Coordinates of C-alpha atoms and ligand atoms in Angstrom, one line a residue:
M69 CA 98.4 159.2 142.1
E70 CA 100.1 156.4 140.0
G71 CA 101.0 158.9 137.3
A72 CA 104.2 157.2 136.3
Q73 CA 102.2 154.1 135.1
G74 CA 100.3 156.2 132.6
G75 CA 101.8 158.1 129.8
S76 CA 100.3 158.4 126.3
S77 CA 100.3 156.0 123.5
S78 CA 102.3 157.2 120.4
S79 CA 99.1 156.6 118.3
S80 CA 97.1 159.1 120.2
R81 CA 99.9 161.5 120.1
G82 CA 100.0 161.1 116.3
L83 CA 96.3 162.0 116.1
F84 CA 96.6 165.1 118.3
T85 CA 95.9 168.5 116.8
S86 CA 95.3 171.3 119.4
A87 CA 92.5 173.8 118.8
M88 CA 95.2 176.5 119.0
T89 CA 97.1 175.0 116.1
L90 CA 93.9 175.0 114.0
S91 CA 93.2 178.6 115.0
Q92 CA 96.8 179.7 114.2
L93 CA 96.6 178.0 110.8
G94 CA 93.7 180.3 110.1
V95 CA 91.2 177.6 109.1
S96 CA 88.0 179.2 107.7
H97 CA 85.9 176.2 108.7
V98 CA 86.0 174.0 111.9
P99 CA 87.0 170.3 110.8
Q100 CA 84.0 168.1 110.7
R101 CA 84.8 166.4 114.0
Y102 CA 84.0 169.7 115.9
V103 CA 80.5 170.1 114.4
L104 CA 77.8 169.4 116.9
P105 CA 74.5 167.9 116.0
P106 CA 72.0 170.8 115.5
S107 CA 70.2 170.2 118.8
Q108 CA 73.4 170.6 120.8
R109 CA 74.7 173.8 119.1
P110 CA 74.8 176.9 121.2
N111 CA 72.2 178.7 119.2
P112 CA 69.7 179.6 117.7
T113 CA 67.8 176.5 119.0
T114 CA 68.7 177.0 122.7
K115 CA 66.9 179.5 124.8
Y116 CA 69.1 182.4 125.9
C117 CA 68.4 184.7 128.9
P118 CA 70.0 187.9 130.0
S119 CA 72.4 187.5 132.9
A120 CA 71.2 190.3 135.1
N121 CA 69.7 187.9 137.7
L122 CA 72.7 185.9 138.6
P123 CA 73.6 186.1 142.3
I124 CA 76.6 188.0 143.5
V125 CA 77.6 187.5 147.1
D126 CA 79.7 190.2 148.9
L127 CA 81.9 188.4 151.4
S128 CA 82.9 191.5 153.2
S129 CA 79.5 191.5 154.7
L130 CA 80.6 188.5 156.9
Q131 CA 82.4 190.9 159.1
H132 CA 79.2 192.7 160.1
P133 CA 77.3 190.6 162.6
T134 CA 74.0 192.2 161.4
L135 CA 74.7 191.4 157.7
R136 CA 76.2 188.0 158.1
P137 CA 72.8 186.0 158.2
N138 CA 72.0 187.7 154.9
V139 CA 75.1 186.3 153.4
I140 CA 74.2 182.8 154.5
H141 CA 70.7 183.3 153.3
E142 CA 71.9 184.5 149.9
I143 CA 74.3 181.4 149.5
R144 CA 71.4 179.2 150.5
M145 CA 69.1 180.6 147.9
A146 CA 71.8 180.6 145.1
S147 CA 72.7 177.0 146.0
K148 CA 69.2 175.8 145.9
E149 CA 68.0 177.6 142.8
L150 CA 71.2 177.4 140.6
G151 CA 74.2 175.7 142.4
F152 CA 76.0 178.9 141.3
F153 CA 77.0 182.3 142.6
Q154 CA 79.8 184.9 142.1
V155 CA 81.8 186.3 145.1
I156 CA 83.2 189.7 145.4
N157 CA 85.5 191.1 148.3
H158 CA 86.8 187.6 148.8
G159 CA 90.2 188.8 150.0
I160 CA 92.4 187.5 147.1
P161 CA 94.5 190.4 145.8
H162 CA 93.9 191.5 142.2
S163 CA 97.6 191.0 141.6
V164 CA 97.5 187.3 142.5
I165 CA 94.5 186.9 140.1
N166 CA 96.1 188.8 137.3
H167 CA 99.3 186.9 137.6
A168 CA 97.6 183.6 137.4
M169 CA 95.8 184.7 134.1
E170 CA 99.2 185.9 132.8
A171 CA 100.8 182.5 133.5
A172 CA 97.9 180.8 131.7
T173 CA 98.2 183.0 128.8
E174 CA 102.0 182.6 128.4
F175 CA 101.8 178.8 128.7
F176 CA 99.3 178.5 125.9
N177 CA 101.1 180.9 123.7
L178 CA 104.3 178.7 123.9
P179 CA 105.2 176.7 120.8
I180 CA 103.3 173.4 120.6
E181 CA 106.5 171.3 121.0
E182 CA 107.0 172.8 124.4
K183 CA 103.3 172.1 125.5
M184 CA 103.5 168.5 124.1
L185 CA 106.2 167.7 126.7
L186 CA 103.2 167.5 129.1
F187 CA 100.9 165.7 126.7
S188 CA 99.0 162.7 128.0
D189 CA 95.7 161.0 127.1
Y190 CA 95.7 159.2 130.5
T191 CA 93.1 160.8 132.7
H192 CA 94.8 159.8 136.0
E193 CA 98.0 161.6 135.0
P194 CA 98.7 164.3 137.8
V195 CA 99.8 166.9 135.1
R196 CA 98.6 166.8 131.6
Y197 CA 98.2 168.9 128.5
G198 CA 95.5 167.9 126.1
T199 CA 92.7 169.1 123.8
S200 CA 88.9 168.6 123.7
L201 CA 87.8 166.5 126.8
N202 CA 89.6 163.3 126.1
H203 CA 90.4 163.4 122.3
V204 CA 90.9 159.7 122.1
V205 CA 87.3 158.8 123.1
D206 CA 85.4 161.9 122.2
Q207 CA 82.8 161.4 119.4
V208 CA 82.7 165.1 118.9
H209 CA 85.6 167.3 119.7
Y210 CA 85.5 170.6 121.6
W211 CA 87.4 173.7 120.8
R212 CA 89.5 173.8 123.9
D213 CA 93.1 173.1 124.9
F214 CA 93.9 172.5 128.6
V215 CA 96.6 171.8 131.0
K216 CA 95.3 170.1 134.3
H217 CA 97.4 169.6 137.4
Y218 CA 97.1 168.4 140.9
S219 CA 97.6 171.2 143.2
H220 CA 97.1 170.3 146.9
P221 CA 99.2 169.9 149.0
I222 CA 101.2 171.9 146.6
S223 CA 104.6 170.6 147.7
D224 CA 103.6 167.2 146.5
W225 CA 102.9 168.4 142.9
I226 CA 104.5 171.7 142.1
H227 CA 107.7 170.1 140.7
L228 CA 105.6 168.3 138.0
W229 CA 103.9 171.6 136.8
P230 CA 104.9 173.4 133.6
S231 CA 108.5 174.8 133.9
N232 CA 107.8 177.2 131.1
P233 CA 107.0 180.0 131.3
P234 CA 109.6 180.2 134.0
T235 CA 107.2 182.2 136.4
Y236 CA 104.4 179.7 135.9
K237 CA 105.1 177.8 139.2
E238 CA 105.3 180.9 141.3
K239 CA 102.3 182.7 139.8
M240 CA 100.0 179.8 139.7
G241 CA 101.3 178.5 143.0
N242 CA 100.3 181.8 144.7
Y243 CA 96.8 181.7 143.1
T244 CA 96.3 178.0 144.0
K245 CA 97.2 178.4 147.7
A246 CA 94.9 181.5 148.0
I247 CA 92.0 179.7 146.3
H248 CA 92.5 176.8 148.7
V249 CA 92.0 179.0 151.7
L250 CA 89.0 180.6 150.1
Q251 CA 87.5 177.1 149.3
K252 CA 87.7 176.1 153.0
Q253 CA 85.8 179.3 154.0
L254 CA 83.2 178.7 151.4
M255 CA 82.7 175.1 152.2
G256 CA 82.1 176.2 155.9
L257 CA 79.5 178.8 154.7
V258 CA 77.6 176.4 152.4
F259 CA 77.5 173.8 155.2
E260 CA 76.3 176.5 157.5
S261 CA 73.6 177.4 155.0
L262 CA 72.4 173.8 155.1
G263 CA 72.0 174.0 158.9
L264 CA 75.1 171.9 159.4
N265 CA 78.1 172.6 161.6
P266 CA 80.4 174.9 159.5
N267 CA 83.2 172.5 160.6
Y268 CA 81.4 169.5 159.0
L269 CA 84.0 167.2 157.5
E270 CA 86.7 169.7 158.2
Q271 CA 89.7 167.3 157.8
E272 CA 88.3 165.9 154.6
V273 CA 87.9 169.4 153.3
E274 CA 91.4 170.3 154.3
N275 CA 93.0 167.1 153.0
G276 CA 90.9 166.9 149.8
A277 CA 92.0 167.1 146.2
Q278 CA 92.4 170.3 144.3
V279 CA 92.8 170.0 140.6
L280 CA 93.6 173.1 138.5
A281 CA 92.0 173.0 135.0
V282 CA 93.6 175.8 133.0
N283 CA 91.5 176.1 129.9
C284 CA 92.3 178.0 126.6
Y285 CA 89.6 178.6 123.9
P286 CA 91.3 180.1 120.8
P287 CA 89.3 182.2 118.3
C288 CA 87.0 180.0 116.4
P289 CA 85.9 180.5 112.8
Q290 CA 82.4 178.9 113.3
P291 CA 81.4 179.4 117.0
E292 CA 77.8 178.7 116.2
L293 CA 78.6 175.0 115.3
T294 CA 80.7 173.9 118.3
L295 CA 81.3 174.5 122.0
G296 CA 84.5 174.9 124.1
I297 CA 83.3 172.4 126.7
P298 CA 79.9 170.6 126.5
P299 CA 77.1 170.6 129.2
H300 CA 78.3 169.0 132.4
S301 CA 78.5 169.4 136.1
D302 CA 81.7 169.2 138.0
Y303 CA 82.3 166.1 140.2
G304 CA 83.6 167.6 143.2
S305 CA 82.4 169.8 146.1
L306 CA 83.1 173.2 144.9
T307 CA 84.7 174.7 141.8
I308 CA 86.2 178.2 141.9
L309 CA 86.4 179.6 138.5
L310 CA 88.1 182.6 136.9
Q311 CA 87.3 183.7 133.2
S312 CA 89.2 186.2 131.2
C313 CA 86.1 187.1 129.2
P314 CA 82.4 185.9 128.9
G315 CA 81.8 182.5 127.6
L316 CA 80.6 180.5 130.5
Q317 CA 76.9 179.7 130.5
V318 CA 75.0 178.1 133.3
M319 CA 71.6 176.3 133.1
D320 CA 68.9 177.7 135.3
S321 CA 65.9 175.9 136.8
N322 CA 63.9 176.5 133.7
K323 CA 66.6 174.8 131.6
N324 CA 67.6 178.2 129.9
W325 CA 71.2 178.9 129.3
V326 CA 72.4 182.0 131.0
S327 CA 75.6 183.8 130.1
V328 CA 77.8 184.6 133.1
P329 CA 79.2 188.1 132.8
A330 CA 83.0 188.6 133.6
I331 CA 83.0 190.9 136.6
E332 CA 86.4 192.5 137.4
G333 CA 87.8 191.0 140.5
A334 CA 84.9 188.5 141.0
L335 CA 85.3 184.8 141.4
I336 CA 82.7 182.2 140.3
V337 CA 81.6 179.5 142.7
Q338 CA 79.9 176.4 141.2
L339 CA 78.5 173.5 143.3
G340 CA 79.5 170.1 142.1
D341 CA 78.1 166.6 142.4
Q342 CA 79.7 165.9 145.8
M343 CA 77.8 168.9 147.2
E344 CA 74.5 167.9 145.6
V345 CA 75.0 164.4 147.2
M346 CA 76.1 165.8 150.6
S347 CA 73.1 168.1 150.8
N348 CA 70.8 165.1 150.0
G349 CA 69.6 166.9 146.9
Q350 CA 68.7 170.2 148.5
Y351 CA 71.4 171.9 146.5
K352 CA 72.3 171.5 142.9
G353 CA 75.4 170.7 141.0
V354 CA 75.1 173.3 138.3
V355 CA 75.2 172.2 134.7
H356 CA 77.4 174.5 132.7
R357 CA 79.1 174.8 129.3
A358 CA 81.7 177.1 127.6
T359 CA 80.8 178.8 124.4
V360 CA 83.7 180.0 122.0
N361 CA 83.9 183.2 119.8
M362 CA 85.5 184.4 116.7
A363 CA 87.3 187.4 118.1
N364 CA 89.0 186.6 121.3
Q365 CA 91.3 183.9 122.8
R366 CA 89.5 183.1 126.1
F367 CA 91.1 181.6 129.2
S368 CA 89.5 180.1 132.2
I369 CA 91.0 178.7 135.3
A370 CA 88.8 176.2 137.2
S371 CA 90.0 175.1 140.7
L372 CA 88.1 171.8 141.3
H373 CA 87.9 170.8 144.9
S374 CA 86.7 167.5 146.1
L375 CA 87.1 165.5 149.3
A376 CA 89.9 163.0 149.5
L377 CA 90.4 160.6 146.6
S378 CA 89.2 157.5 148.3
K379 CA 86.7 159.1 150.7
K380 CA 83.2 157.8 150.1
I381 CA 80.7 160.8 150.0
G382 CA 77.1 160.3 150.9
P383 CA 74.2 162.5 152.1
A384 CA 74.9 164.2 155.6
P385 CA 73.0 162.0 158.1
Q386 CA 71.5 165.2 159.7
L387 CA 69.7 165.9 156.3
V388 CA 68.2 162.4 156.1
D389 CA 64.8 161.6 157.7
E390 CA 61.6 160.0 156.9
Q391 CA 60.5 162.9 154.8
H392 CA 63.8 163.1 153.1
P393 CA 65.1 159.6 152.4
K394 CA 68.7 159.1 151.4
A395 CA 68.6 160.2 147.7
Y396 CA 72.1 159.1 146.6
E397 CA 74.5 156.3 147.1
E398 CA 78.0 157.0 148.3
F399 CA 80.8 157.5 145.8
S400 CA 84.4 158.6 145.9
F401 CA 86.5 160.8 143.6
Q402 CA 88.2 157.6 142.4
D403 CA 84.8 156.3 141.3
F404 CA 84.3 159.4 139.3
L405 CA 87.8 159.2 137.6
D406 CA 87.1 155.6 136.7
F407 CA 83.7 156.7 135.2
I408 CA 85.3 159.4 133.0
S409 CA 88.0 157.3 131.8
R410 CA 85.5 154.8 130.4
N411 CA 82.8 157.2 129.2
D412 CA 82.0 160.0 127.0
I413 CA 80.4 162.6 129.2
M414 CA 77.8 163.4 126.5
K415 CA 76.3 159.9 127.3
G416 CA 75.2 161.0 130.7
R417 CA 76.0 162.6 134.0
F418 CA 78.0 160.8 136.7
I419 CA 75.6 161.8 139.4
D420 CA 72.8 160.0 137.6
T421 CA 74.7 156.7 138.3
V422 CA 74.5 157.3 142.0
K423 CA 70.9 158.5 142.3
N424 CA 68.5 156.4 144.3
N425 CA 65.1 155.7 142.6
I426 CA 62.8 157.1 145.3
P427 CA 59.2 156.5 144.3
Ligands
LIG143 O1 85.8 177.6 130.7 C1 84.9 177.7 131.5 O2 84.3 178.8 131.6 C2 84.3 176.5 132.1 C3 85.4 175.4 132.4 C4 84.9 174.2 133.1 O3 83.6 174.0 133.2 C5 85.7 173.1 133.6 O4 87.0 173.3 133.4 O5 85.2 172.2 134.3
LIG144 FE1 83.2 172.5 134.6

Protein backbone atom coordinates (compact mmCIF):
# COMPACT_ATOMS: atom_id res chain seq x y z
CA MET A 1 0.00 0.00 0.00
CA GLU A 2 1.15 3.51 -0.74
CA GLY A 3 0.58 4.58 2.85
CA ALA A 4 3.50 6.96 2.96
CA GLN A 5 1.85 9.22 0.37
CA GLY A 6 -1.22 9.65 2.52
CA GLY A 7 -1.17 11.21 5.93
CA SER A 8 -3.84 13.53 7.19
CA SER A 9 -4.52 17.16 6.63
CA SER A 10 -4.05 19.37 9.67
CA SER A 11 -7.57 20.82 9.13
CA SER A 12 -9.25 17.41 9.52
CA ARG A 13 -7.10 16.72 12.57
CA GLY A 14 -8.30 20.05 14.01
CA LEU A 15 -11.95 19.00 13.55
CA PHE A 16 -11.40 15.63 15.17
CA THR A 17 -13.21 14.78 18.40
CA SER A 18 -13.34 11.11 19.33
CA ALA A 19 -16.50 9.50 20.66
CA MET A 20 -14.42 8.43 23.67
CA THR A 21 -13.51 12.08 24.43
CA LEU A 22 -17.20 13.07 24.37
CA SER A 23 -18.07 10.15 26.60
CA GLN A 24 -15.29 10.98 29.05
CA LEU A 25 -16.41 14.61 29.15
CA GLY A 26 -19.73 13.26 30.42
CA VAL A 27 -21.89 15.05 27.83
CA SER A 28 -25.58 14.61 28.63
CA HIS A 29 -26.68 14.93 24.97
CA VAL A 30 -25.01 13.76 21.80
CA PRO A 31 -23.90 16.70 19.62
CA GLN A 32 -26.28 17.42 16.74
CA ARG A 33 -23.94 15.82 14.16
CA TYR A 34 -24.60 12.38 15.73
CA VAL A 35 -28.39 12.64 15.54
CA LEU A 36 -29.81 10.39 12.83
CA PRO A 37 -32.99 11.23 10.90
CA PRO A 38 -35.91 9.54 12.73
CA SER A 39 -36.32 6.81 10.07
CA GLN A 40 -32.73 5.62 10.58
CA ARG A 41 -32.72 5.53 14.38
CA PRO A 42 -32.36 2.12 16.01
CA ASN A 43 -35.84 2.23 17.57
CA PRO A 44 -38.76 2.43 18.03
CA THR A 45 -39.48 2.61 14.28
CA THR A 46 -37.37 -0.42 13.29
CA LYS A 47 -38.76 -3.88 13.82
CA TYR A 48 -36.97 -5.98 16.34
CA CYS A 49 -36.88 -9.73 16.68
CA PRO A 50 -35.60 -12.05 19.36
CA SER A 51 -32.27 -13.55 18.43
CA ALA A 52 -33.11 -17.17 19.25
CA ASN A 53 -33.08 -18.37 15.65
CA LEU A 54 -29.62 -17.26 14.58
CA PRO A 55 -27.56 -20.22 13.35
CA ILE A 56 -24.66 -21.64 15.36
CA VAL A 57 -22.33 -24.10 13.61
CA ASP A 58 -20.29 -26.53 15.70
CA LEU A 59 -17.02 -27.05 13.80
CA SER A 60 -16.03 -30.02 15.98
CA SER A 61 -18.63 -32.04 14.03
CA LEU A 62 -16.35 -31.84 10.97
CA GLN A 63 -14.22 -34.52 12.57
CA HIS A 64 -17.10 -37.03 12.48
CA PRO A 65 -17.61 -38.39 8.95
CA THR A 66 -21.33 -38.92 9.60
CA LEU A 67 -21.85 -35.36 10.91
CA ARG A 68 -19.68 -33.54 8.37
CA PRO A 69 -22.40 -33.29 5.67
CA ASN A 70 -24.70 -31.68 8.27
CA VAL A 71 -22.13 -28.95 8.88
CA ILE A 72 -21.88 -28.21 5.16
CA HIS A 73 -25.69 -28.15 4.96
CA GLU A 74 -25.96 -25.77 7.93
CA ILE A 75 -23.41 -23.43 6.36
CA ARG A 76 -25.33 -23.52 3.06
CA MET A 77 -28.65 -22.70 4.72
CA ALA A 78 -27.21 -19.91 6.86
CA SER A 79 -25.32 -18.39 3.91
CA LYS A 80 -28.39 -18.45 1.64
CA GLU A 81 -30.83 -17.14 4.18
CA LEU A 82 -28.75 -14.60 6.11
CA GLY A 83 -25.09 -14.54 5.06
CA PHE A 84 -24.36 -14.95 8.75
CA PHE A 85 -23.62 -17.64 11.33
CA GLN A 86 -21.64 -18.10 14.53
CA VAL A 87 -19.03 -20.84 14.97
CA ILE A 88 -18.17 -22.71 18.15
CA ASN A 89 -15.39 -25.26 18.76
CA HIS A 90 -13.33 -23.46 16.10
CA GLY A 91 -10.00 -24.41 17.68
CA ILE A 92 -8.81 -20.93 18.70
CA PRO A 93 -7.95 -21.01 22.42
CA HIS A 94 -9.94 -18.78 24.78
CA SER A 95 -6.69 -17.23 25.98
CA VAL A 96 -5.86 -15.96 22.46
CA ILE A 97 -9.34 -14.41 22.16
CA ASN A 98 -9.24 -12.88 25.64
CA HIS A 99 -5.79 -11.40 25.07
CA ALA A 100 -6.94 -9.77 21.85
CA MET A 101 -9.86 -8.13 23.68
CA GLU A 102 -7.47 -6.98 26.42
CA ALA A 103 -5.17 -5.39 23.84
CA ALA A 104 -8.13 -3.59 22.25
CA THR A 105 -9.39 -2.32 25.61
CA GLU A 106 -5.97 -1.10 26.69
CA PHE A 107 -5.37 0.68 23.38
CA PHE A 108 -8.60 2.70 23.51
CA ASN A 109 -8.12 3.56 27.17
CA LEU A 110 -4.80 5.29 26.37
CA PRO A 111 -4.69 9.11 26.47
CA ILE A 112 -5.94 10.70 23.26
CA GLU A 113 -2.47 12.12 22.39
CA GLU A 114 -1.11 8.59 22.22
CA LYS A 115 -3.87 7.37 19.89
CA MET A 116 -3.54 10.49 17.71
CA LEU A 117 -0.04 9.33 16.75
CA LEU A 118 -1.87 6.91 14.41
CA PHE A 119 -4.57 9.34 13.28
CA SER A 120 -5.26 9.57 9.56
CA ASP A 121 -8.25 10.45 7.40
CA TYR A 122 -6.64 8.78 4.39
CA THR A 123 -8.60 5.57 3.77
CA HIS A 124 -5.65 3.83 2.04
CA GLU A 125 -3.36 4.23 5.08
CA PRO A 126 -2.27 0.75 6.24
CA VAL A 127 -2.68 1.68 9.93
CA ARG A 128 -5.05 4.38 11.06
CA TYR A 129 -6.88 5.58 14.09
CA GLY A 130 -10.10 7.49 13.53
CA THR A 131 -13.67 8.10 14.55
CA SER A 132 -17.12 7.58 12.95
CA LEU A 133 -16.60 6.11 9.43
CA ASN A 134 -14.63 8.86 7.76
CA HIS A 135 -15.28 11.93 9.88
CA VAL A 136 -14.22 14.30 7.09
CA VAL A 137 -16.97 13.22 4.65
CA ASP A 138 -19.64 11.79 6.98
CA GLN A 139 -22.89 13.78 6.89
CA VAL A 140 -23.95 12.13 10.12
CA HIS A 141 -21.34 10.93 12.60
CA TYR A 142 -21.34 7.54 14.29
CA TRP A 143 -20.50 6.87 17.92
CA ARG A 144 -17.41 4.79 17.20
CA ASP A 145 -13.64 5.12 17.42
CA PHE A 146 -11.48 2.62 15.58
CA VAL A 147 -7.99 1.56 14.77
CA LYS A 148 -7.65 -0.35 11.50
CA HIS A 149 -4.57 -2.15 10.34
CA TYR A 150 -3.41 -4.35 7.53
CA SER A 151 -2.55 -7.72 8.97
CA HIS A 152 -1.51 -10.27 6.34
CA PRO A 153 1.19 -11.25 5.77
CA ILE A 154 1.85 -10.11 9.30
CA SER A 155 5.59 -9.54 8.81
CA ASP A 156 4.82 -6.80 6.25
CA TRP A 157 2.71 -4.76 8.65
CA ILE A 158 3.27 -5.53 12.32
CA HIS A 159 6.01 -2.92 12.74
CA LEU A 160 3.40 -0.24 11.89
CA TRP A 161 0.83 -1.42 14.46
CA PRO A 162 0.29 0.40 17.77
CA SER A 163 3.38 0.14 19.95
CA ASN A 164 1.32 1.05 22.98
CA PRO A 165 0.16 -0.87 25.00
CA PRO A 166 3.50 -2.71 24.76
CA THR A 167 1.77 -6.12 24.51
CA TYR A 168 -0.50 -5.03 21.64
CA LYS A 169 1.60 -6.47 18.81
CA GLU A 170 2.06 -9.85 20.45
CA LYS A 171 -1.54 -10.31 21.63
CA MET A 172 -3.22 -8.98 18.49
CA GLY A 173 -0.62 -10.74 16.34
CA ASN A 174 -1.44 -14.16 17.82
CA TYR A 175 -5.15 -13.53 17.32
CA THR A 176 -4.69 -12.33 13.75
CA LYS A 177 -2.63 -15.37 12.74
CA ALA A 178 -5.11 -17.81 14.29
CA ILE A 179 -8.03 -16.06 12.58
CA HIS A 180 -6.27 -16.22 9.23
CA VAL A 181 -6.00 -20.00 9.53
CA LEU A 182 -9.68 -20.27 10.49
CA GLN A 183 -10.64 -18.03 7.57
CA LYS A 184 -8.98 -20.42 5.09
CA GLN A 185 -10.86 -23.34 6.59
CA LEU A 186 -14.17 -21.45 6.46
CA MET A 187 -13.64 -20.33 2.87
CA GLY A 188 -13.10 -23.98 1.90
CA LEU A 189 -16.32 -24.97 3.69
CA VAL A 190 -18.34 -22.17 2.12
CA PHE A 191 -17.05 -23.07 -1.36
CA GLU A 192 -17.84 -26.74 -0.70
CA SER A 193 -21.36 -25.78 0.39
CA LEU A 194 -21.78 -24.08 -3.01
CA GLY A 195 -20.79 -27.33 -4.73
CA LEU A 196 -17.37 -25.91 -5.68
CA ASN A 197 -14.01 -27.51 -5.00
CA PRO A 198 -13.01 -26.57 -1.41
CA ASN A 199 -9.64 -25.51 -2.88
CA TYR A 200 -11.29 -23.05 -5.29
CA LEU A 201 -9.08 -19.91 -5.56
CA GLU A 202 -6.83 -21.37 -2.84
CA GLN A 203 -3.82 -19.19 -3.70
CA GLU A 204 -5.92 -16.03 -3.84
CA VAL A 205 -7.45 -16.89 -0.46
CA GLU A 206 -4.00 -17.53 1.04
CA ASN A 207 -2.52 -14.33 -0.41
CA GLY A 208 -5.58 -12.16 0.11
CA ALA A 209 -5.82 -9.09 2.30
CA GLN A 210 -6.71 -9.19 5.98
CA VAL A 211 -7.66 -5.91 7.61
CA LEU A 212 -8.34 -5.84 11.32
CA ALA A 213 -10.90 -3.19 12.35
CA VAL A 214 -10.71 -2.82 16.11
CA ASN A 215 -13.77 -0.85 17.19
CA CYS A 216 -14.61 0.94 20.42
CA TYR A 217 -18.13 2.18 21.19
CA PRO A 218 -18.04 4.23 24.41
CA PRO A 219 -21.11 4.60 26.62
CA CYS A 220 -23.50 6.97 24.86
CA PRO A 221 -25.93 9.33 26.64
CA GLN A 222 -28.64 9.00 23.93
CA PRO A 223 -28.29 5.59 22.26
CA GLU A 224 -31.78 5.87 20.76
CA LEU A 225 -30.71 8.78 18.50
CA THR A 226 -27.55 7.38 16.98
CA LEU A 227 -25.66 4.26 15.90
CA GLY A 228 -22.11 2.97 16.34
CA ILE A 229 -21.90 1.94 12.71
CA PRO A 230 -24.67 2.36 10.11
CA PRO A 231 -26.22 -0.48 8.06
CA HIS A 232 -23.65 -1.84 5.59
CA SER A 233 -22.29 -5.06 4.18
CA ASP A 234 -18.57 -5.79 4.31
CA TYR A 235 -16.78 -5.63 0.96
CA GLY A 236 -14.69 -8.79 1.30
CA SER A 237 -15.20 -12.50 1.18
CA LEU A 238 -15.63 -13.24 4.90
CA THR A 239 -15.50 -11.23 8.10
CA ILE A 240 -14.77 -12.97 11.37
CA LEU A 241 -16.03 -10.83 14.22
CA LEU A 242 -15.63 -10.87 17.97
CA GLN A 243 -17.82 -8.68 20.20
CA SER A 244 -17.31 -7.97 23.91
CA CYS A 245 -21.05 -7.55 24.58
CA PRO A 246 -24.23 -7.42 22.45
CA GLY A 247 -24.67 -4.52 20.04
CA LEU A 248 -24.31 -6.11 16.60
CA GLN A 249 -27.58 -6.45 14.67
CA VAL A 250 -28.05 -8.26 11.37
CA MET A 251 -30.86 -7.82 8.88
CA ASP A 252 -32.86 -10.95 8.18
CA SER A 253 -34.64 -11.87 4.94
CA ASN A 254 -37.79 -10.05 6.14
CA LYS A 255 -35.74 -6.91 6.72
CA ASN A 256 -36.07 -7.17 10.49
CA TRP A 257 -33.12 -6.27 12.67
CA VAL A 258 -31.99 -9.20 14.76
CA SER A 259 -29.71 -8.71 17.75
CA VAL A 260 -26.69 -11.05 17.85
CA PRO A 261 -26.10 -12.50 21.32
CA ALA A 262 -22.54 -12.54 22.66
CA ILE A 263 -21.81 -16.25 23.15
CA GLU A 264 -18.73 -17.01 25.25
CA GLY A 265 -15.98 -18.39 22.98
CA ALA A 266 -18.03 -18.13 19.76
CA LEU A 267 -16.91 -16.21 16.69
CA ILE A 268 -19.26 -14.49 14.27
CA VAL A 269 -18.92 -15.21 10.55
CA GLN A 270 -20.36 -12.70 8.07
CA LEU A 271 -20.34 -13.13 4.32
CA GLY A 272 -19.26 -10.07 2.37
CA ASP A 273 -19.88 -8.63 -1.08
CA GLN A 274 -17.10 -10.67 -2.73
CA MET A 275 -18.74 -13.90 -1.57
CA GLU A 276 -22.16 -12.75 -2.80
CA VAL A 277 -20.56 -12.07 -6.19
CA MET A 278 -18.54 -15.34 -6.33
CA SER A 279 -21.70 -17.31 -5.47
CA ASN A 280 -23.51 -15.50 -8.33
CA GLY A 281 -26.08 -14.27 -5.84
CA GLN A 282 -26.87 -17.64 -4.21
CA TYR A 283 -25.41 -16.34 -0.95
CA LYS A 284 -25.96 -12.98 0.71
CA GLY A 285 -23.51 -10.39 1.94
CA VAL A 286 -25.17 -9.69 5.29
CA VAL A 287 -26.31 -6.15 6.06
CA HIS A 288 -25.44 -5.32 9.64
CA ARG A 289 -25.07 -2.39 12.03
CA ALA A 290 -23.86 -1.71 15.55
CA THR A 291 -26.03 -0.09 18.20
CA VAL A 292 -24.62 1.69 21.24
CA ASN A 293 -25.73 1.74 24.83
CA MET A 294 -25.65 3.96 27.89
CA ALA A 295 -23.97 1.61 30.34
CA ASN A 296 -21.08 -0.23 28.71
CA GLN A 297 -18.02 0.49 26.69
CA ARG A 298 -18.31 -2.04 23.87
CA PHE A 299 -15.47 -3.42 21.75
CA SER A 300 -15.49 -5.45 18.59
CA ILE A 301 -12.69 -6.86 16.46
CA ALA A 302 -13.64 -7.40 12.83
CA SER A 303 -11.15 -9.37 10.74
CA LEU A 304 -12.05 -8.46 7.17
CA HIS A 305 -10.76 -10.92 4.59
CA SER A 306 -10.72 -10.34 0.90
CA LEU A 307 -8.98 -11.76 -2.11
CA ALA A 308 -5.80 -9.97 -3.21
CA LEU A 309 -6.02 -6.19 -3.68
CA SER A 310 -5.90 -6.08 -7.47
CA LYS A 311 -7.62 -9.45 -8.10
CA LYS A 312 -10.84 -8.99 -10.05
CA ILE A 313 -13.62 -11.08 -8.48
CA GLY A 314 -16.53 -12.38 -10.51
CA PRO A 315 -19.14 -15.16 -10.24
CA ALA A 316 -17.59 -18.67 -10.18
CA PRO A 317 -17.94 -19.96 -13.79
CA GLN A 318 -19.41 -23.24 -12.45
CA LEU A 319 -22.33 -21.28 -10.98
CA VAL A 320 -23.23 -19.47 -14.19
CA ASP A 321 -25.47 -21.10 -16.80
CA GLU A 322 -28.51 -20.28 -18.89
CA GLN A 323 -30.86 -20.42 -15.92
CA HIS A 324 -28.41 -18.48 -13.76
CA PRO A 325 -26.84 -15.76 -15.90
CA LYS A 326 -23.90 -13.80 -14.60
CA ALA A 327 -25.50 -11.47 -12.06
CA TYR A 328 -22.49 -9.25 -11.24
CA GLU A 329 -19.57 -7.60 -12.96
CA GLU A 330 -16.02 -8.23 -11.76
CA PHE A 331 -14.52 -5.91 -9.18
CA SER A 332 -11.38 -5.73 -7.07
CA PHE A 333 -10.67 -4.68 -3.48
CA GLN A 334 -8.93 -1.64 -4.99
CA ASP A 335 -12.22 -0.64 -6.72
CA PHE A 336 -13.97 -0.88 -3.37
CA LEU A 337 -11.37 1.30 -1.62
CA ASP A 338 -11.75 3.91 -4.35
CA PHE A 339 -15.54 3.78 -3.85
CA ILE A 340 -15.41 4.35 -0.09
CA SER A 341 -12.86 7.14 -0.34
CA ARG A 342 -15.30 9.01 -2.65
CA ASN A 343 -18.64 8.14 -1.07
CA ASP A 344 -20.66 8.28 2.05
CA ILE A 345 -21.81 4.65 2.51
CA MET A 346 -25.26 5.87 3.51
CA LYS A 347 -25.72 6.86 -0.15
CA GLY A 348 -25.71 3.25 -1.32
CA ARG A 349 -24.05 -0.16 -1.18
CA PHE A 350 -20.94 -0.80 -3.21
CA ILE A 351 -22.34 -4.13 -4.45
CA ASP A 352 -25.25 -2.36 -6.13
CA THR A 353 -22.75 -0.64 -8.42
CA VAL A 354 -21.56 -4.02 -9.80
CA LYS A 355 -24.97 -5.73 -10.15
CA ASN A 356 -26.10 -6.63 -13.66
CA ASN A 357 -29.65 -5.69 -14.51
CA ILE A 358 -31.07 -9.08 -15.40
CA PRO A 359 -34.63 -8.79 -16.68
O1 LIG B 1 -19.00 -3.63 16.00
C1 LIG B 1 -19.65 -4.44 15.35
O2 LIG B 1 -20.31 -5.32 15.90
C2 LIG B 1 -19.66 -4.36 13.86
C3 LIG B 1 -18.39 -3.82 13.25
C4 LIG B 1 -18.43 -3.82 11.75
O3 LIG B 1 -19.45 -4.08 11.16
C5 LIG B 1 -17.24 -3.50 10.96
O4 LIG B 1 -16.19 -3.12 11.54
O5 LIG B 1 -17.32 -3.64 9.71
FE1 LIG C 1 -19.07 -4.56 9.07
